[in-house]
């Protein structure tokens, strides 16, 4: 199957990104044709410092490789290096409606309280749909928070297919995993772990050192009833720690509940610190090596060439359907 996904180059990748999305990228590459993108065009929906943006693009590319995405098996490239993304996004814009875009929760959240919302945030889902449809992707591994964006991608593909025929777009499916699919903030377990939260203690980034990992986990917000039980509604803090533990160690939540029955939260937290440290150590040492190497740039160049070759075929087909251009 053809697999496509993307991550924004906006600061350090955290455990939520890793457990919710990136871990699946690695698992999928053995049996599928995987294309993994660093979506820098999405990043500029909010103004970015150009030098920092460039660094973040390379950071994410290096992290992709550090977590185990193998450029010999998967295609890794930067979105803006393939012009087809912007081109198809415009074409899809002309098959979309203001109403459906206004209903996106991400747009509502990000534009709340603003006098005038940026157009880029409004049309963000169309660029994401273009990313996916450009590669005839069948499977899109993402975190739960992207469900609505996958839905609108499917709606757009079906709408265009109804007009021009089912050979226009492949209708993709999202792939959402259970354990860790939604990692919550450590200091406020009722909201999700995010790159943009102000508090550093709310998240663990994949490149955090041992001291930071320990501090964030030991300080994580829990409740006062002292029972280690998975119950996200009534016990969001402990449930979040259990699901991070399960996702990082591969042990099931039930087995963790049984093993820690009668133990204090402190014991669970201390053990989780070790599990997270051990899980991240090999990623961090590979990252340090790759981030400095010329190999990284070479991988992105080859990736862009491979991606372009696929994208050009789709663009030609779609332009023909719409009657655009002179068929060259
Ligand atoms: P972003 O940081 O928004 O570019 O997200 C990259 C990927 O990580 C997407 O597939 C998201 O759905 C996923 N993701 C982001 N935050 C979380 C979270 N707290 N829990 C699970 N998945 C997440
Ligand atoms: N919107 C996604 C996020 O914030 C990133 C993204 C952009 C993406 N294009 C994509 C994910 C295409 C999967 C497929 O996480």
Tab-separated table of C-alpha atoms and ligand atoms in Angstrom:
chain	number	residue	atom	x	y	z
A	1	UNK	CA	0.000	0.000	0.000
A	2	UNK	CA	1.058	3.582	-0.577
A	3	UNK	CA	1.439	5.399	2.753
A	4	UNK	CA	1.808	9.161	3.179
A	5	UNK	CA	2.183	11.357	6.229
A	6	UNK	CA	3.667	14.657	7.269
A	7	UNK	CA	4.928	16.487	10.308
A	8	UNK	CA	5.261	20.234	10.756
A	9	UNK	CA	8.756	21.625	11.307
A	10	UNK	CA	7.679	23.626	14.325
A	11	UNK	CA	10.074	23.027	17.184
A	12	UNK	CA	10.922	19.886	19.008
A	13	UNK	CA	8.969	16.751	18.296
A	14	UNK	CA	7.392	15.540	21.532
A	15	UNK	CA	6.184	12.218	22.892
A	16	UNK	CA	2.684	12.935	21.591
A	17	UNK	CA	3.971	13.245	18.032
A	18	UNK	CA	6.129	10.183	18.471
A	19	UNK	CA	3.601	7.844	20.051
A	20	UNK	CA	0.598	9.233	18.169
A	21	UNK	CA	2.117	9.248	14.718
A	22	UNK	CA	5.840	8.782	14.152
A	23	UNK	CA	6.150	5.338	15.695
A	24	UNK	CA	3.658	4.045	13.149
A	25	UNK	CA	5.752	5.517	10.336
A	26	UNK	CA	8.566	3.159	11.240
A	27	UNK	CA	6.314	0.131	11.662
A	28	UNK	CA	4.683	0.671	8.283
A	29	UNK	CA	7.824	0.955	6.176
A	30	UNK	CA	8.633	-2.757	5.993
A	31	UNK	CA	5.508	-3.813	4.129
A	32	UNK	CA	4.441	-0.626	2.337
A	33	UNK	CA	5.647	2.106	0.040
A	34	UNK	CA	6.002	4.965	2.494
A	35	UNK	CA	6.399	8.667	1.766
A	36	UNK	CA	7.151	10.947	4.703
A	37	UNK	CA	7.086	14.684	4.328
A	38	UNK	CA	8.229	17.670	6.364
A	39	UNK	CA	5.409	20.096	5.779
A	40	UNK	CA	7.115	23.489	5.779
A	41	UNK	CA	4.329	25.155	3.768
A	42	UNK	CA	1.931	24.306	6.581
A	43	UNK	CA	4.363	25.805	9.082
A	44	UNK	CA	4.153	29.273	7.505
A	45	UNK	CA	0.410	29.550	8.171
A	46	UNK	CA	1.782	31.260	11.270
A	47	UNK	CA	4.728	33.606	10.506
A	48	UNK	CA	8.072	31.945	11.206
A	49	UNK	CA	11.616	33.191	11.496
A	50	UNK	CA	13.216	31.978	8.216
A	51	UNK	CA	16.496	30.828	9.740
A	52	UNK	CA	14.732	28.954	12.494
A	53	UNK	CA	12.277	27.394	10.060
A	54	UNK	CA	15.144	26.048	7.964
A	55	UNK	CA	16.813	24.577	11.057
A	56	UNK	CA	13.554	22.985	12.172
A	57	UNK	CA	13.094	21.369	8.757
A	58	UNK	CA	16.497	19.707	9.125
A	59	UNK	CA	15.751	18.811	12.774
A	60	UNK	CA	12.611	16.920	11.786
A	61	UNK	CA	14.354	15.213	8.876
A	62	UNK	CA	17.123	14.036	11.216
A	63	UNK	CA	14.577	12.900	13.793
A	64	UNK	CA	12.700	10.931	11.136
A	65	UNK	CA	15.895	9.021	10.474
A	66	UNK	CA	16.850	8.798	14.152
A	67	UNK	CA	13.600	7.072	15.124
A	68	UNK	CA	14.231	4.473	12.449
A	69	UNK	CA	12.756	5.694	9.182
A	70	UNK	CA	15.159	4.201	6.691
A	71	UNK	CA	15.698	6.307	3.554
A	72	UNK	CA	16.443	3.110	1.635
A	73	UNK	CA	12.909	1.919	2.340
A	74	UNK	CA	10.959	5.183	2.639
A	75	UNK	CA	10.939	8.495	0.806
A	76	UNK	CA	11.745	11.484	3.034
A	77	UNK	CA	11.403	14.978	1.579
A	78	UNK	CA	10.458	18.597	2.214
A	79	UNK	CA	7.004	19.707	1.036
A	80	UNK	CA	8.053	22.982	-0.596
A	81	UNK	CA	10.658	21.135	-2.703
A	82	UNK	CA	7.772	19.611	-4.673
A	83	UNK	CA	5.684	22.322	-6.399
A	84	UNK	CA	2.767	19.941	-6.962
A	85	UNK	CA	1.574	20.452	-3.379
A	86	UNK	CA	0.768	24.122	-3.881
A	87	UNK	CA	-0.609	23.487	-7.341
A	88	UNK	CA	-3.021	20.779	-6.262
A	89	UNK	CA	-4.006	22.768	-3.170
A	90	UNK	CA	-5.315	25.534	-5.435
A	91	UNK	CA	-7.221	23.098	-7.623
A	92	UNK	CA	-8.811	21.571	-4.512
A	93	UNK	CA	-9.593	25.053	-3.189
A	94	UNK	CA	-11.814	25.441	-6.230
A	95	UNK	CA	-13.705	22.286	-5.305
A	96	UNK	CA	-14.254	23.256	-1.668
A	97	UNK	CA	-16.704	25.367	0.294
A	98	UNK	CA	-16.256	28.045	2.955
A	99	UNK	CA	-18.808	26.240	5.134
A	100	UNK	CA	-16.911	22.974	5.435
A	101	UNK	CA	-13.641	24.766	6.135
A	102	UNK	CA	-15.258	26.977	8.779
A	103	UNK	CA	-16.428	23.862	10.603
A	104	UNK	CA	-12.912	22.507	11.153
A	105	UNK	CA	-12.176	22.474	14.878
A	106	UNK	CA	-8.534	23.421	14.280
A	107	UNK	CA	-9.633	26.544	12.408
A	108	UNK	CA	-12.155	27.401	15.110
A	109	UNK	CA	-9.554	26.926	17.866
A	110	UNK	CA	-6.796	28.856	16.151
A	111	UNK	CA	-8.941	31.756	15.014
A	112	UNK	CA	-10.844	32.133	18.277
A	113	UNK	CA	-10.658	35.638	19.661
A	114	UNK	CA	-8.880	37.021	16.603
A	115	UNK	CA	-10.377	39.932	14.773
A	116	UNK	CA	-9.304	38.543	11.425
A	117	UNK	CA	-8.122	34.957	11.039
A	118	UNK	CA	-5.203	34.251	8.674
A	119	UNK	CA	-6.340	32.760	5.344
A	120	UNK	CA	-3.583	30.126	5.601
A	121	UNK	CA	-5.142	28.682	8.735
A	122	UNK	CA	-8.525	28.622	7.037
A	123	UNK	CA	-7.296	26.815	3.945
A	124	UNK	CA	-4.820	24.579	5.815
A	125	UNK	CA	-6.919	21.413	5.292
A	126	UNK	CA	-6.862	21.911	1.519
A	127	UNK	CA	-3.066	21.874	1.456
A	128	UNK	CA	-3.116	18.777	3.643
A	129	UNK	CA	-5.613	17.111	1.308
A	130	UNK	CA	-3.332	18.013	-1.611
A	131	UNK	CA	-0.350	16.417	0.189
A	132	UNK	CA	-2.219	13.152	0.487
A	133	UNK	CA	-4.031	13.036	-2.872
A	134	UNK	CA	-0.910	14.045	-4.806
A	135	UNK	CA	0.641	10.657	-4.007
A	136	UNK	CA	-2.445	8.464	-4.444
A	137	UNK	CA	-1.939	7.529	-0.794
A	138	UNK	CA	-4.157	4.757	0.514
A	139	UNK	CA	-3.163	4.984	4.168
A	140	UNK	CA	-2.395	8.074	6.261
A	141	UNK	CA	-0.951	7.363	9.703
A	142	UNK	CA	-1.733	10.290	12.024
A	143	UNK	CA	-2.729	11.146	15.553
A	144	UNK	CA	-6.386	11.278	16.525
A	145	UNK	CA	-6.464	15.057	16.311
A	146	UNK	CA	-6.175	14.816	12.515
A	147	UNK	CA	-9.372	12.795	12.037
A	148	UNK	CA	-11.362	15.738	10.738
A	149	UNK	CA	-8.652	16.630	8.238
A	150	UNK	CA	-8.646	13.079	6.896
A	151	UNK	CA	-12.443	13.230	6.608
A	152	UNK	CA	-12.402	16.418	4.537
A	153	UNK	CA	-9.657	14.920	2.341
A	154	UNK	CA	-11.918	11.951	1.665
A	155	UNK	CA	-14.913	14.237	1.018
A	156	UNK	CA	-12.908	16.280	-1.491
A	157	UNK	CA	-11.576	13.187	-3.273
A	158	UNK	CA	-15.052	11.693	-3.552
A	159	UNK	CA	-16.523	15.018	-4.722
A	160	UNK	CA	-13.925	15.419	-7.475
A	161	UNK	CA	-14.232	11.739	-8.416
A	162	UNK	CA	-18.001	12.123	-8.751
A	163	UNK	CA	-17.406	14.897	-11.213
A	164	UNK	CA	-14.471	13.514	-13.191
A	165	UNK	CA	-14.424	9.759	-12.554
A	166	UNK	CA	-13.057	7.421	-9.908
A	167	UNK	CA	-9.651	7.328	-11.580
A	168	UNK	CA	-9.018	10.944	-10.532
A	169	UNK	CA	-8.118	10.462	-6.868
A	170	UNK	CA	-7.488	7.538	-4.564
A	171	UNK	CA	-9.742	7.946	-1.514
A	172	UNK	CA	-7.408	7.573	1.495
A	173	UNK	CA	-7.991	6.051	4.922
A	174	UNK	CA	-6.624	7.418	8.179
A	175	UNK	CA	-4.729	5.029	10.432
A	176	UNK	CA	-5.094	5.852	14.094
A	177	UNK	CA	-3.483	3.781	16.802
A	178	UNK	CA	-4.918	3.175	20.247
A	179	UNK	CA	-2.115	3.248	22.790
A	180	UNK	CA	-0.714	6.748	22.903
A	181	UNK	CA	-3.018	7.966	20.126
A	182	UNK	CA	-3.691	11.023	22.218
A	183	UNK	CA	-0.943	11.868	24.641
A	184	UNK	CA	-2.068	14.458	27.130
A	185	UNK	CA	-0.142	17.321	28.673
A	186	UNK	CA	1.792	16.275	31.789
A	187	UNK	CA	0.858	19.307	33.850
A	188	UNK	CA	-2.708	19.572	32.553
A	189	UNK	CA	-3.887	16.097	31.522
A	190	UNK	CA	-7.199	17.421	30.244
A	191	UNK	CA	-5.533	19.041	27.227
A	192	UNK	CA	-3.293	17.323	24.701
A	193	UNK	CA	0.481	17.489	24.756
A	194	UNK	CA	1.433	20.159	22.240
A	195	UNK	CA	4.436	22.006	20.861
A	196	UNK	CA	2.780	25.330	21.482
A	197	UNK	CA	1.855	25.033	25.182
A	198	UNK	CA	3.759	27.622	27.188
A	199	UNK	CA	4.895	25.335	29.975
A	200	UNK	CA	7.973	23.196	29.196
A	201	UNK	CA	6.807	20.811	31.935
A	202	UNK	CA	3.698	20.004	29.885
A	203	UNK	CA	5.682	17.898	27.417
A	204	UNK	CA	8.692	15.690	26.880
A	205	UNK	CA	10.532	16.338	23.662
A	206	UNK	CA	12.391	13.484	22.015
A	207	UNK	CA	15.654	15.361	22.538
A	208	UNK	CA	15.120	16.268	26.222
A	209	UNK	CA	17.935	15.291	28.572
A	210	UNK	CA	17.556	12.919	31.516
A	211	UNK	CA	17.089	15.724	34.066
A	212	UNK	CA	14.232	17.320	32.116
A	213	UNK	CA	12.513	13.975	31.563
A	214	UNK	CA	12.696	13.236	35.275
A	215	UNK	CA	11.451	16.670	36.304
A	216	UNK	CA	8.479	16.651	33.927
A	217	UNK	CA	7.334	13.147	34.880
A	218	UNK	CA	7.866	13.497	38.638
A	219	UNK	CA	5.914	16.770	38.592
A	220	UNK	CA	3.129	15.424	36.372
A	221	UNK	CA	-0.340	16.290	37.644
A	222	UNK	CA	-2.216	13.349	39.174
A	223	UNK	CA	-5.139	12.990	41.585
A	224	UNK	CA	-5.190	12.344	45.313
A	225	UNK	CA	-6.944	8.987	45.595
A	226	UNK	CA	-3.728	6.987	45.246
A	227	UNK	CA	-5.133	4.215	43.045
A	228	UNK	CA	-3.276	3.208	39.878
A	229	UNK	CA	-6.087	2.583	37.460
A	230	UNK	CA	-6.732	3.484	33.814
A	231	UNK	CA	-9.779	5.764	33.846
A	232	UNK	CA	-9.246	8.726	31.497
A	233	UNK	CA	-12.449	10.518	32.546
A	234	UNK	CA	-11.993	10.464	36.314
A	235	UNK	CA	-8.246	9.966	36.493
A	236	UNK	CA	-6.778	11.724	33.448
A	237	UNK	CA	-3.287	12.218	34.936
A	238	UNK	CA	-2.606	8.611	35.976
A	239	UNK	CA	-4.281	7.307	32.815
A	240	UNK	CA	-1.989	9.455	30.689
A	241	UNK	CA	1.099	8.160	32.511
A	242	UNK	CA	-0.110	4.585	32.093
A	243	UNK	CA	-0.731	5.018	28.401
A	244	UNK	CA	2.691	6.630	27.843
A	245	UNK	CA	4.238	3.756	29.826
A	246	UNK	CA	2.355	1.172	27.754
A	247	UNK	CA	3.213	2.787	24.442
A	248	UNK	CA	6.909	3.196	25.289
A	249	UNK	CA	7.413	-0.258	26.794
A	250	UNK	CA	5.045	-2.387	24.762
A	251	UNK	CA	3.459	-3.724	27.975
A	252	UNK	CA	-0.343	-3.593	28.048
A	253	UNK	CA	-2.199	-1.148	30.290
A	254	UNK	CA	-3.971	-4.066	32.028
A	255	UNK	CA	-0.688	-5.692	32.854
A	256	UNK	CA	0.686	-2.395	34.212
A	257	UNK	CA	-2.423	-1.922	36.359
A	258	UNK	CA	-1.947	-5.393	37.799
A	259	UNK	CA	1.776	-4.921	38.387
A	260	UNK	CA	1.383	-1.559	40.116
A	261	UNK	CA	-1.740	-2.409	42.134
A	262	UNK	CA	-1.188	-1.161	45.672
A	263	UNK	CA	1.920	0.865	44.736
A	264	UNK	CA	2.151	4.632	45.137
A	265	UNK	CA	2.184	7.114	42.252
A	266	UNK	CA	5.838	7.870	43.062
A	267	UNK	CA	6.903	4.328	42.172
A	268	UNK	CA	5.035	4.381	38.878
A	269	UNK	CA	6.528	7.759	38.012
A	270	UNK	CA	10.079	6.702	38.887
A	271	UNK	CA	9.802	3.610	36.710
A	272	UNK	CA	8.267	5.620	33.888
A	273	UNK	CA	11.239	8.014	34.000
A	274	UNK	CA	13.522	5.032	33.339
A	275	UNK	CA	11.318	3.626	30.573
A	276	UNK	CA	11.213	6.983	28.769
A	277	UNK	CA	14.947	7.607	29.236
A	278	UNK	CA	15.836	4.178	27.891
A	279	UNK	CA	13.439	4.536	24.975
A	280	UNK	CA	14.805	7.927	23.940
A	281	UNK	CA	18.549	7.326	24.463
A	282	UNK	CA	19.199	5.467	21.179
A	283	UNK	CA	17.096	8.006	19.250
A	284	UNK	CA	19.108	10.857	20.731
A	285	UNK	CA	22.485	9.385	19.900
A	286	UNK	CA	21.495	8.596	16.301
A	287	UNK	CA	20.041	12.081	15.957
A	288	UNK	CA	23.297	13.744	17.067
A	289	UNK	CA	25.162	11.842	14.386
A	290	UNK	CA	22.732	12.375	11.498
A	291	UNK	CA	21.896	16.037	12.122
A	292	UNK	CA	25.510	17.077	11.369
A	293	UNK	CA	26.019	14.862	8.347
A	294	UNK	CA	25.912	15.633	4.622
A	295	UNK	CA	23.920	12.413	4.284
A	296	UNK	CA	20.884	14.263	5.614
A	297	UNK	CA	20.864	16.764	2.719
A	298	UNK	CA	21.495	13.975	0.205
A	299	UNK	CA	18.536	11.992	1.552
A	300	UNK	CA	16.254	15.020	1.207
A	301	UNK	CA	17.445	15.694	-2.346
A	302	UNK	CA	16.857	12.131	-3.487
A	303	UNK	CA	13.538	12.152	-1.618
A	304	UNK	CA	12.374	15.309	-3.408
A	305	UNK	CA	13.269	13.801	-6.781
A	306	UNK	CA	11.328	10.633	-6.064
A	307	UNK	CA	8.356	12.575	-4.707
A	308	UNK	CA	8.374	14.928	-7.703
A	309	UNK	CA	8.298	12.027	-10.127
A	310	UNK	CA	5.077	10.726	-8.547
A	311	UNK	CA	3.557	14.188	-8.085
A	312	UNK	CA	4.068	15.176	-11.723
A	313	UNK	CA	2.035	12.200	-12.918
A	314	UNK	CA	-0.867	13.101	-10.630
A	315	UNK	CA	-0.775	16.787	-11.569
A	316	UNK	CA	-0.824	15.934	-15.273
A	317	UNK	CA	-3.800	13.616	-14.783
A	318	UNK	CA	-5.729	16.121	-12.665
A	319	UNK	CA	-5.021	19.033	-15.012
A	320	UNK	CA	-6.327	16.977	-17.894
A	321	UNK	CA	-9.517	16.203	-15.997
A	322	UNK	CA	-10.115	19.886	-15.259
A	323	UNK	CA	-9.126	21.009	-18.756
A	324	UNK	CA	-6.148	22.994	-17.485
A	325	UNK	CA	-2.993	23.773	-19.482
A	326	UNK	CA	-2.050	22.477	-22.917
A	327	UNK	CA	-1.194	18.928	-21.851
A	328	UNK	CA	2.593	19.225	-21.630
B	1	LIG	P1	2.053	18.351	14.574
B	1	LIG	O1	2.931	18.572	15.742
B	1	LIG	O2	0.758	19.042	14.768
B	1	LIG	O3	2.704	18.560	13.265
B	1	LIG	O4	1.688	16.794	14.628
B	1	LIG	C1	2.423	15.752	14.026
B	1	LIG	C2	1.701	14.441	14.245
B	1	LIG	O5	1.628	14.122	15.642
B	1	LIG	C3	0.242	14.419	13.780
B	1	LIG	O6	-0.056	13.205	13.160
B	1	LIG	C4	-0.562	14.602	15.039
B	1	LIG	O7	-1.822	14.023	14.980
B	1	LIG	C5	0.292	13.901	16.060
B	1	LIG	N1	0.117	14.496	17.398
B	1	LIG	C6	0.366	15.775	17.770
B	1	LIG	N2	0.135	15.958	19.097
B	1	LIG	C7	-0.282	14.752	19.576
B	1	LIG	C8	-0.665	14.265	20.872
B	1	LIG	N3	-0.647	15.038	21.964
B	1	LIG	N4	-1.033	12.971	20.977
B	1	LIG	C9	-1.020	12.164	19.907
B	1	LIG	N5	-0.663	12.542	18.670
B	1	LIG	C10	-0.291	13.812	18.491
B	2	LIG	N1	-1.798	18.605	9.705
B	2	LIG	C1	-0.841	17.640	10.187
B	2	LIG	C2	-0.546	17.944	11.654
B	2	LIG	O1	-0.655	19.037	12.100
B	2	LIG	C3	0.440	17.661	9.388
B	2	LIG	C4	0.197	17.262	7.968
B	2	LIG	C5	0.243	18.091	6.876
B	2	LIG	C6	-0.115	15.978	7.483
B	2	LIG	N2	-0.018	17.395	5.752
B	2	LIG	C7	-0.247	16.097	6.067
B	2	LIG	C8	-0.315	14.736	8.088
B	2	LIG	C9	-0.585	15.006	5.260
B	2	LIG	C10	-0.639	13.632	7.269
B	2	LIG	C11	-0.771	13.788	5.879
B	2	LIG	O2	-0.166	17.061	12.332
